[in-house]
Amino acid sequence: MISIQKYEKVQSLEQAFELNQGKKNRIIGGMMWLNMGHTKVNTAIDISGLGLNTIEETDEEFIIGAMVTLRQLEQHESLNSFTSDSVKNAVKDIVGVQFRNMATIGGSLWGRFGFSDLLTVFLAMDSYVELYPTGIVSLKEFSEMKRDNSILVNLIVKKTPIKICYSAMRAQRTDFPVLACATSFVNGEYRAVIGARPAKAKVVLDNEGILDSGITEETATKFAEYVAANIVTGSNNRGGAKYRKHLALVLTMRNIMKLGGDRND
Amino acid sequence: MEHKEYKSINKSVRKKDAMQLLLGKPVYTEDIVPDNALVVKLLRSPHANAIVKTINTKAAKLVPGVVDVYTWEDVPQSRFTNAGQTYPEPSPYDRLIIDRHVRFSGDVVAIVAAENEKAASKAVSLIKVEYDVLEPVLDFRTAKDNKILVHPEDNWVAPCEVGGSNKRNLVASEENTHGDVDSVMADCDIVLDRTYHMKAYNQAMMETFRTYTTLDRYGRLHVISSTQIVFHVRRILSHALGIPKNMIRVEKPRIGGGFGAKQSAISEVYPAFVTIKTGRPAMIIFTREESQIAGSPRHEMEVRVKLGADKTGKIRVLDLYTLSNSGAYGEHGPTTVGLSGHKSIPMYTGSLEAFRFNFDVVYTNTMAAGAYRGYGATQGIFAVETTVNELAEMLNIDPTEIRNMNMLKEGMIMPAYYNELAAACALDKCLEHCKEMFEWDKKYPVRDMGNGKVRTAGMAMAMQGSSISNVDVGSATVKLTEDGTYMLLIGAADMGTGCDTILAQMVAECMDCSVDDVAVFGADTDASPYDSGSYASSTTYLTGKAVEKACAELKTKMCSIAADILGCDSEEMIFEEGLIRRINTEQTVSMREIGVKAQVSNTKSAESSVSHSSPVSPPPFMVGMVEIELDRLTGEVTIIDYMAVVDCGIPINPALARIQAEGGIVQGIGHTLMENVTNDASGRPIESSFMQYKVPTRLDMGNLKVEFEHSYEPTGPFGAKSIGEIVINTPGPALAHAIYRATGVWHRELPITPEQIAMTKSSKE
Amino acid sequence: MIEITINLNGKKISDRIEADTLLIDFLRSHNCLSVKRGCETTNCGLCTVLMDDTPILSCSMLAARAAGHTVYTLEGLQEEASSFVGFIADQGADQCGFCNPGFVMNTIALLRENPDPTDDEIRAFLAGNLCRCSGYEGQLRGIRNYLNSLKEQ
C-alpha cells in the first residue's frame, strides 16, 4: 500500500518540476496501482489542474495532453480515423472501462512499461513527446531515455500520412498482452513495433527493403522473419521467449498483410 | 419426465435477498463491523520450510496504536484442523494457531492487533525474525517417503484411520479393487495408459476471507464470519482456543462467494484469539494476495488412468491411481481424493467388468489445499473423460456413440459407487438432448475458417453426489407465527447460491402458502438447528428433505392445536389448501387462528425441528459440449458456444439451477484455458493477485446455454438431487477434446495455454 | 491532514483526511458501504463509483483528488438502479451479490452513455467487472430483458 505524506495540486509546470526534484516526491498520473507495492512518497504532485486533459487537433498534428485518459483516446474519432482505429484497438482490451477512464497517456508512456500497448502503437507513428523543461524529443528517443525528473507534458502525433495496424495476443481478454505488435508505413518506411517482449517495445525498420517490391504473402513472411530475428524476447509467467518470437512473426506477418490490403484499396 | 404440478417447486422465484444485494445494502461481514474493532494483520513466512529461531516484537509493539503482537510462544500447543468436516474429522490435526515450524511460504509467524490498519501494517513490517531455513519438499511427486518431513512433530494426530503417516509425508492412502483388473486388462484389445495433471486453482470468490469477533453480553465469543460452516467453525475454534463450545456463537451474514474456500476456517482463529486475549472486538480482512497465497485452493492432482477396451469401443476396465497434493496441511486431503475415482469410474457402469482405484495424498511445503467445488471429482473426470474421448477418436467412433455404448443407465447398481442404485439417472437423455440442442453433428467436424483458424467441438459427461452418505446432517426448524406466516430456521449457509430461497419454496409447497409467507433465517449456531453446513452438494438434497419432514411434523402439530380450538379429536383434522379442515364438515381453522391459539393457554408448540441424514448420495448428471475456434498460429482458443444439459432430479428453482450451471461452467473454462498456478523457487504462487491470476471476464466465455432433463430422485425432497458442484466438471475434458480435434494434440495438463497449443506439434504432422 | 469537500450523492460532505486516503475508504467511512474492495490491482471492478458521471475505480483514486468533484455511489442512485436490477434478480444472477454494486454502477454508466447497446457492447463495457458466481450470461439476459421491456412499453 502506498504511503503519501503530502498532497500538492500544482498551479504550473514550473511548480511541478521544482517539487519533482525532491527524491521521494512523485508526479501522479492516473494513479493506477496505488495499492501495489509499498512505495513511500513524500509529496504527491497532482498535475490534474494544468489543463493537460485534452486532445488538440491542428492541420499538422494531434497534441495529446499527458492527463488524457485511455478512454478519451479510445473514443476520439478523428485520431482513430487517422490511425485506422489502431489506437482504439490498442486500448480497448486494457482491464476495463473504469480503468481506462483513469489511466492516462502520460502515466502509461512515462513508465516505459514493457507491457504497454500504448507505447507500442504510438512508436509506430510519427510521434513525439514534449518534456518540461527538456523540450520535444521523438517518442523513440524518449522510450530509450532513462527516467529523470522532467515532466511529460504532451504526446504529439504528426499527421504524416500513415497506414497502420495493431494487434496483440492476450491469454485472457483484459490481461496484459503476451505480445503486442504494431506495423505501419509512414515517411516512406515500413515499421514493426514489438511490445511486451516482455521488455519495452522495440522498433524494427525494413532496412533491407524486403517490402520494397510490394506486399505479398512471401515478402510479408520474409519481413516478419526479419523482425522476429531482430528482437530479443524473454520469458515470464505469460509466455516463454520462444513463443514470443513465434508470435512476433505471426502477428507481424498478419499485420503487414492487412497493411497491404489497405494499400490496394 | 412427467412429474406432479407444483405451486412453488420447479418455479423460478427471485432470491429472497436479491434486491438487498443488487441495491448494495450493507449485509456483509465488513459492513457490520463497529468502528472500534481492532484490526488484525498477520506476518507471514517468506520461506517454504523454516524454524523461527528468534522473533523480536519490541519495535512492533512500540508503534502507536498497536495493542499487542503474538508469536508461537503465546498460543495453545494442541493441534487441530481447519477443515470443516463432520466429527471425527478425516483431516489430520496438524495445525497450531502459530507454529514455530513454518511449512509454506505464507504460513503465519505472528499476529498483530492494532487500533487501525496503518499501525497494524507498520507493526508487521517491524517484527524481526531470524529463521533457520530448511530445505523444502516442493514437488508432490517426490514427497512420499522423502527424507524431508513436512510434519516431523510427535503430536500429529489423525482422528480417523485413513492410511496416513506424518513420518512418510502421507496424509492418506487407500486401495480399492472390484473384479480381476489385471486379467481383464490383459484380455483387452486396447489399453490406454495416460497421466493427467490439474493444478491448485483458487476459488477466487469476490469477497476474500474475513471474520469479526467480539464478546457478547454473557462474555461468550461471538464470531461473525464469511463461512459456509457455522457449526464446524464453532468446533474448530473450540479445539484451537481450548474453550467450551457453548461459550462460542458463530453466525454468518451474507457471504461474497465461497465455492468451498470457506469450508475451512481460514481466517476465524486469528481475530478470535485476539478477542480472547484482549477482550476487545477484532476483525481480519484478508487481502486478495493473502487469499491467493494462503487460502484453501483445489488439491493439485496427478491422475493416472489405465483404460482397457475392446475394438468395438466397449470399455471393460478402468484402473486409476491418484496422487494428491495436500500442501503444508492436511485439510480435506483424505476426502477430496476419493471423489477422483468414486465420481468418475461409475459413469461407465454400463460396461465395466472390473476397476481399481488407488491413491496417495501427500504433504509438501506449498500452500495447503482445501475444498473447491467439484472436490476431486473435477480432477478424476478430466482424466477419465479425456481418456474416453481419446479412445473414441482412436477407434473413429463418434464420442457420443461411445458414451451410449458404455454409460450408466437408470436402475443399474454402481459397484464403483458403494454399490448404490442409480434410482434417478437421465444421463442418456442429457446426452441426447445436448447433442440435438448443440447440433453436435454439424459442429463436431473440423472446419477450416481460413487464416490458420479452425472450428470444431468437444464433449464430456460428469457426475457428482448429493451430500455425504451416512455422515452429513441437514436440519430445519419451521415455525408458525401468529399471523399465519412461517419462519424457517436453517444452519445451512446461503453463499449466494440461493438455498434460503429454494428451502422457502419447499416450505411454501408443503404448507400451501406463498413463498413470500416464508421468512428464512440462517445461519447462527445459537439459533439454527444443527446442520453440517453448505458443502458436498448437500443443502438442496439433505436440508431440503429436513424441511419437507419438518413441515409434515408441523402439520400434525397444527392439526392438534386446531382440534383443541374446535374441541374435537386431532385424528379428525386434515391439512388442506393452507387450512385445517375437520373431515366431513365445513369447519375449518385458519393458520392465523392456530398461530394465535399457540400463544394463548396452549401446551403444544407450533414449531417443528427435524434433522435428516441419508444412507445414499444420489448423483446428479451432466453433459457438456463446446464449440471453439482455434488459431493454430497463435494458439488462441475462442469459445463460440458452451451448451450443457443437467439432470439434477427436479430443479427446485430452474433459474437458480441454471445460474449455478453457468457459473460453474465459466469457472471450469477459467481453469482449462487461463487460470494458471506456477510457483517461485520457494513454492509461493506467482499468480498471487488478480493481475496475475486471470479469472475469465465476460469476454472469455462465449455463449452459454443450459437446459435440464428431469429425473425423480425418490430420496430427495420433491425428487431433487444436487446442482452446485457437478457443473464445474465438464469444461476441462470437453475443451481438451476440442483442442485435440483442432490440433491433433492431447493436452493432459491444465491449463492448456495458447503457448502450449501453438508450440506443441502434433505427432501426426 | 487535508480539508476536502466532495459532493457525495447530492450532498456536500466536508472532512479532514490524510494525503493518502483512498476514495474507497473515504466513501465507506461516510456510510457508502455498497462500495466493495475485491483486489489490490485494479482488476475486479467492485469499487466502481461515478465521478463527474464517469465510472472509475475508487480504490485507485486519492480522496484528495476527488475534492471538488461530484461522486455517486449506489446509495445515491437507488431509483435509477431499481429500474433495471429486478430483471437481473429474475434471472437469479445477483448470486453472492458482492460484485453487484460495482456491476450495477457500471451498468448505469453504460445505459446513460448508450441507451440501446448490443450484447457485444454490453460485454465490452462491463468487461472490467468480474463476477465469479454467475457466469455472466444471466447478468446479460437480465439487462437484455430490461431493454426489451423498454421497447415493449
Coordinates of N, CA and C in Angstrom, one line a residue, chain B residues 37-170:
Chain B
A37 N -13.4 -1.9 16.4 CA -12.8 -3.2 16.3 C -11.3 -3.1 16.0
L38 N -10.6 -3.9 16.7 CA -9.1 -3.9 16.4 C -8.9 -4.5 15.0
V39 N -7.9 -4.0 14.3 CA -7.5 -4.6 13.0 C -6.4 -5.6 13.3
V40 N -6.7 -6.8 12.7 CA -5.7 -7.9 12.9 C -5.0 -8.1 11.6
K41 N -3.7 -8.2 11.7 CA -2.8 -8.4 10.5 C -1.8 -9.5 10.8
L42 N -1.4 -10.3 9.8 CA -0.5 -11.4 10.1 C 0.8 -11.2 9.4
L43 N 1.9 -11.6 10.1 CA 3.2 -11.7 9.5 C 3.3 -13.1 8.9
R44 N 3.7 -13.2 7.6 CA 3.7 -14.5 7.0 C 5.2 -14.8 6.6
S45 N 5.5 -16.1 6.6 CA 6.8 -16.5 6.4 C 7.2 -16.4 4.9
P46 N 8.4 -15.9 4.6 CA 8.8 -15.9 3.2 C 9.4 -17.2 2.8
H47 N 9.6 -18.1 3.7 CA 10.3 -19.4 3.5 C 9.3 -20.5 3.4
A48 N 9.6 -21.5 2.6 CA 8.7 -22.7 2.5 C 8.8 -23.7 3.6
N49 N 10.0 -23.7 4.2 CA 10.2 -24.6 5.3 C 11.3 -24.0 6.2
A50 N 10.9 -23.6 7.4 CA 11.9 -23.0 8.3 C 11.4 -23.1 9.7
I51 N 12.4 -22.9 10.6 CA 12.1 -22.8 12.1 C 12.3 -21.4 12.5
V52 N 11.4 -20.8 13.2 CA 11.6 -19.5 13.8 C 12.6 -19.6 14.9
K53 N 13.9 -19.1 14.6 CA 14.9 -19.2 15.7 C 14.7 -18.2 16.7
T54 N 14.6 -16.9 16.3 CA 14.3 -15.8 17.3 C 13.2 -14.9 16.6
I55 N 12.4 -14.3 17.4 CA 11.5 -13.4 16.9 C 11.4 -12.2 17.9
N56 N 11.6 -11.0 17.4 CA 11.7 -9.8 18.2 C 10.5 -8.9 17.8
T57 N 9.6 -8.7 18.8 CA 8.4 -7.9 18.5 C 8.5 -6.5 19.2
K58 N 9.6 -6.2 19.8 CA 9.7 -5.0 20.6 C 9.3 -3.7 19.8
A59 N 10.0 -3.5 18.7 CA 9.7 -2.3 17.9 C 8.3 -2.3 17.4
A60 N 7.8 -3.4 17.0 CA 6.4 -3.5 16.5 C 5.4 -3.1 17.6
K61 N 5.7 -3.5 18.8 CA 4.8 -3.2 19.9 C 4.8 -1.7 20.3
L62 N 5.9 -1.0 19.9 CA 6.0 0.4 20.3 C 5.3 1.3 19.3
V63 N 4.8 0.7 18.2 CA 4.1 1.6 17.2 C 2.8 2.1 17.8
P64 N 2.6 3.4 17.8 CA 1.4 3.9 18.4 C 0.2 3.3 17.8
G65 N -0.7 2.8 18.6 CA -1.9 2.2 18.1 C -1.9 0.7 18.2
V66 N -0.7 0.1 18.3 CA -0.6 -1.3 18.4 C -1.0 -1.8 19.8
V67 N -1.8 -2.8 19.9 CA -2.3 -3.3 21.1 C -1.5 -4.5 21.6
D68 N -1.2 -5.4 20.7 CA -0.3 -6.5 21.1 C 0.2 -7.2 19.8
V69 N 1.2 -8.0 20.0 CA 1.8 -8.8 19.0 C 2.0 -10.2 19.6
Y70 N 1.5 -11.2 18.9 CA 1.5 -12.6 19.4 C 2.4 -13.5 18.5
T71 N 3.2 -14.4 19.1 CA 4.0 -15.3 18.4 C 3.7 -16.7 18.8
W72 N 4.5 -17.6 18.3 CA 4.3 -19.1 18.6 C 4.3 -19.3 20.1
E73 N 5.1 -18.5 20.8 CA 5.2 -18.7 22.3 C 3.9 -18.4 23.0
D74 N 2.9 -17.7 22.4 CA 1.7 -17.2 23.0 C 0.5 -18.1 22.8
V75 N 0.6 -19.1 21.9 CA -0.6 -19.9 21.6 C -0.7 -21.3 22.2
P76 N -1.9 -21.8 22.3 CA -2.0 -23.2 22.8 C -1.3 -24.2 22.0
Q77 N -0.8 -25.3 22.6 CA 0.1 -26.2 21.9 C -0.6 -27.5 21.5
S78 N -1.9 -27.6 21.5 CA -2.6 -28.8 21.0 C -3.0 -28.6 19.5
R79 N -2.8 -29.6 18.7 CA -3.1 -29.4 17.3 C -4.5 -29.6 16.9
F80 N -4.9 -29.0 15.8 CA -6.3 -29.0 15.3 C -6.3 -29.0 13.8
T81 N -7.4 -29.1 13.2 CA -7.5 -29.0 11.7 C -8.5 -27.8 11.4
N82 N -8.2 -27.1 10.3 CA -9.1 -26.1 9.9 C -10.3 -26.6 9.0
A83 N -10.2 -27.9 8.7 CA -11.2 -28.4 7.8 C -12.6 -28.5 8.4
G84 N -13.6 -28.0 7.6 CA -14.9 -28.0 8.1 C -15.6 -29.3 7.7
Q85 N -15.5 -30.3 8.6 CA -16.0 -31.6 8.3 C -16.7 -32.2 9.6
T86 N -17.5 -33.2 9.3 CA -18.2 -33.8 10.4 C -17.2 -34.5 11.4
Y87 N -17.4 -34.4 12.7 CA -16.6 -35.0 13.7 C -16.8 -36.5 13.7
P88 N -15.9 -37.4 13.8 CA -14.4 -37.1 13.9 C -13.9 -36.7 12.5
E89 N -13.2 -35.6 12.5 CA -12.7 -35.2 11.1 C -11.7 -36.2 10.5
P90 N -11.9 -36.4 9.2 CA -11.0 -37.2 8.5 C -9.6 -36.5 8.3
S91 N -9.6 -35.2 8.4 CA -8.4 -34.5 8.2 C -7.5 -34.5 9.5
P92 N -6.2 -34.6 9.3 CA -5.3 -34.8 10.5 C -5.3 -33.5 11.3
Y93 N -5.1 -33.6 12.6 CA -4.8 -32.5 13.5 C -3.3 -32.1 13.3
D94 N -3.0 -31.2 12.5 CA -1.6 -30.9 12.2 C -1.3 -29.4 12.3
R95 N -2.3 -28.6 12.8 CA -2.0 -27.1 12.9 C -1.9 -26.6 14.3
L96 N -1.2 -25.6 14.4 CA -1.3 -24.7 15.6 C -1.7 -23.3 15.1
I97 N -2.2 -22.5 16.0 CA -2.6 -21.1 15.6 C -1.4 -20.5 15.0
I98 N -0.2 -20.6 15.7 CA 1.1 -20.2 15.1 C 2.0 -21.2 15.5
D99 N 2.7 -21.8 14.5 CA 3.7 -22.8 14.8 C 5.1 -22.3 14.6
R100 N 6.0 -22.7 15.4 CA 7.4 -22.3 15.3 C 8.0 -22.8 14.0
H101 N 7.5 -23.9 13.6 CA 7.9 -24.5 12.3 C 7.0 -24.0 11.2
V102 N 7.5 -23.2 10.4 CA 6.6 -22.7 9.3 C 6.8 -23.6 8.1
R103 N 5.7 -24.0 7.4 CA 5.7 -25.1 6.5 C 5.4 -24.7 5.0
F104 N 5.0 -23.4 4.8 CA 4.9 -22.9 3.4 C 5.1 -21.4 3.4
S105 N 5.5 -21.0 2.2 CA 5.7 -19.5 2.1 C 4.4 -18.8 2.1
G106 N 4.1 -18.2 3.3 CA 2.8 -17.7 3.6 C 2.2 -18.1 4.9
D107 N 2.9 -19.1 5.5 CA 2.5 -19.6 6.8 C 2.6 -18.5 7.9
V108 N 1.8 -18.5 8.9 CA 1.7 -17.4 9.8 C 2.8 -17.5 10.9
V109 N 3.5 -16.3 11.1 CA 4.6 -16.2 12.0 C 4.2 -15.4 13.2
A110 N 3.3 -14.4 13.0 CA 2.9 -13.5 14.1 C 1.6 -12.9 13.8
I111 N 0.8 -12.6 14.9 CA -0.5 -11.9 14.8 C -0.3 -10.6 15.4
V112 N -0.7 -9.5 14.7 CA -0.7 -8.2 15.2 C -2.1 -7.7 15.4
A113 N -2.3 -7.0 16.5 CA -3.6 -6.4 16.7 C -3.4 -4.9 17.0
A114 N -4.1 -4.1 16.2 CA -3.9 -2.6 16.4 C -5.2 -1.9 16.2
E115 N -5.1 -0.6 16.6 CA -6.3 0.2 16.6 C -6.7 0.6 15.2
N116 N -5.8 0.6 14.2 CA -6.1 0.9 12.8 C -5.2 0.1 11.9
E117 N -5.5 0.2 10.6 CA -4.8 -0.6 9.7 C -3.4 -0.2 9.5
K118 N -3.2 1.1 9.5 CA -1.9 1.7 9.2 C -0.9 1.2 10.3
A119 N -1.3 1.3 11.6 CA -0.5 0.9 12.7 C -0.2 -0.6 12.6
A120 N -1.2 -1.4 12.2 CA -1.1 -2.9 12.2 C 0.0 -3.2 11.1
S121 N -0.2 -2.6 9.9 CA 0.8 -2.9 8.8 C 2.2 -2.5 9.2
K122 N 2.3 -1.3 9.8 CA 3.6 -0.9 10.2 C 4.3 -1.8 11.2
A123 N 3.5 -2.3 12.1 CA 4.0 -3.2 13.1 C 4.4 -4.5 12.5
V124 N 3.7 -5.0 11.5 CA 4.0 -6.2 10.8 C 5.4 -6.1 10.2
S125 N 5.7 -4.9 9.6 CA 6.9 -4.7 8.9 C 8.1 -4.5 9.9
L126 N 7.8 -4.3 11.2 CA 8.9 -4.0 12.2 C 9.2 -5.3 13.0
I127 N 8.5 -6.4 12.8 CA 8.9 -7.6 13.5 C 10.1 -8.2 12.9
K128 N 11.1 -8.5 13.8 CA 12.4 -9.0 13.3 C 12.4 -10.5 13.6
V129 N 12.6 -11.3 12.5 CA 12.6 -12.8 12.7 C 13.9 -13.3 12.1
E130 N 14.4 -14.2 12.9 CA 15.6 -14.9 12.4 C 15.1 -16.4 12.2
Y131 N 15.3 -16.8 10.9 CA 14.8 -18.1 10.5 C 16.0 -19.1 10.4
D132 N 15.7 -20.3 10.8 CA 16.6 -21.4 10.5 C 16.0 -22.1 9.2
V133 N 16.5 -21.7 8.0 CA 15.8 -22.1 6.8 C 16.2 -23.5 6.4
L134 N 15.2 -24.3 6.2 CA 15.3 -25.8 5.9 C 15.0 -26.0 4.4
E135 N 15.5 -27.1 3.9 CA 15.2 -27.5 2.5 C 13.8 -27.9 2.5
P136 N 13.0 -27.4 1.5 CA 11.6 -27.8 1.4 C 11.3 -28.9 0.5
V137 N 10.2 -29.6 0.6 CA 9.7 -30.5 -0.4 C 8.7 -29.8 -1.2
L138 N 9.0 -29.5 -2.5 CA 8.1 -28.7 -3.3 C 7.3 -29.5 -4.3
D139 N 8.0 -30.6 -4.8 CA 7.4 -31.4 -5.9 C 6.6 -32.5 -5.3
F140 N 5.3 -32.5 -5.5 CA 4.5 -33.6 -4.8 C 4.8 -35.0 -5.3
R141 N 5.4 -35.1 -6.4 CA 5.8 -36.4 -6.9 C 6.9 -37.0 -6.1
T142 N 7.7 -36.2 -5.4 CA 8.8 -36.7 -4.6 C 8.5 -36.7 -3.1
A143 N 7.3 -36.4 -2.7 CA 7.0 -36.2 -1.3 C 7.0 -37.4 -0.5
K144 N 6.3 -38.4 -1.0 CA 6.1 -39.7 -0.3 C 7.4 -40.3 0.1
D145 N 7.6 -40.6 1.4 CA 8.8 -41.2 1.9 C 10.1 -40.4 1.7
N146 N 9.9 -39.1 1.4 CA 11.0 -38.2 1.3 C 11.7 -38.1 2.7
K147 N 13.0 -37.9 2.7 CA 13.7 -37.7 4.0 C 13.4 -36.4 4.7
I148 N 12.9 -35.4 3.9 CA 12.5 -34.2 4.5 C 11.0 -34.4 4.9
L149 N 10.7 -34.1 6.1 CA 9.4 -34.3 6.6 C 8.7 -33.0 6.8
V150 N 7.5 -32.8 6.2 CA 6.7 -31.6 6.4 C 6.2 -31.5 7.8
H151 N 5.8 -32.6 8.4 CA 5.3 -32.7 9.8 C 6.1 -33.7 10.6
P152 N 7.3 -33.3 11.0 CA 8.0 -34.3 11.8 C 7.5 -34.4 13.3
E153 N 6.6 -33.5 13.7 CA 6.3 -33.4 15.1 C 5.6 -34.7 15.6
D154 N 5.8 -34.9 16.9 CA 5.3 -36.1 17.6 C 3.8 -36.0 18.0
N155 N 3.3 -34.7 18.1 CA 1.9 -34.6 18.5 C 0.9 -34.4 17.3
W156 N 1.4 -34.9 16.1 CA 0.5 -35.0 15.0 C -0.5 -36.1 15.2
V157 N -1.8 -35.8 15.0 CA -2.9 -36.8 15.3 C -3.8 -37.0 14.1
A158 N -4.1 -38.2 13.8 CA -5.1 -38.5 12.8 C -6.4 -39.0 13.5
P159 N -7.4 -38.2 13.6 CA -8.6 -38.7 14.3 C -9.3 -39.9 13.6
C160 N -9.1 -40.0 12.3 CA -9.7 -41.2 11.6 C -8.6 -42.0 11.0
E161 N -8.8 -43.3 10.8 CA -7.8 -44.1 10.2 C -7.9 -44.0 8.7
V162 N -7.0 -43.2 8.0 CA -7.2 -43.0 6.6 C -5.9 -43.4 5.8
G163 N -5.0 -44.1 6.5 CA -3.8 -44.6 5.9 C -2.7 -43.6 5.9
G164 N -2.8 -42.5 6.7 CA -1.8 -41.5 6.7 C -0.7 -41.8 7.7
S165 N 0.5 -41.1 7.5 CA 1.5 -41.2 8.5 C 2.4 -39.9 8.3
N166 N 2.5 -39.1 9.3 CA 3.4 -37.9 9.1 C 4.8 -38.2 9.0
K167 N 5.2 -39.4 9.3 CA 6.6 -39.8 9.2 C 7.0 -40.3 7.7
R168 N 5.9 -40.3 6.9 CA 6.1 -40.6 5.5 C 5.6 -39.5 4.6
N169 N 5.3 -38.3 5.1 CA 4.7 -37.2 4.4 C 3.3 -37.7 3.8
L170 N 2.7 -38.6 4.4 CA 1.5 -39.2 3.8 C 0.2 -38.7 4.7

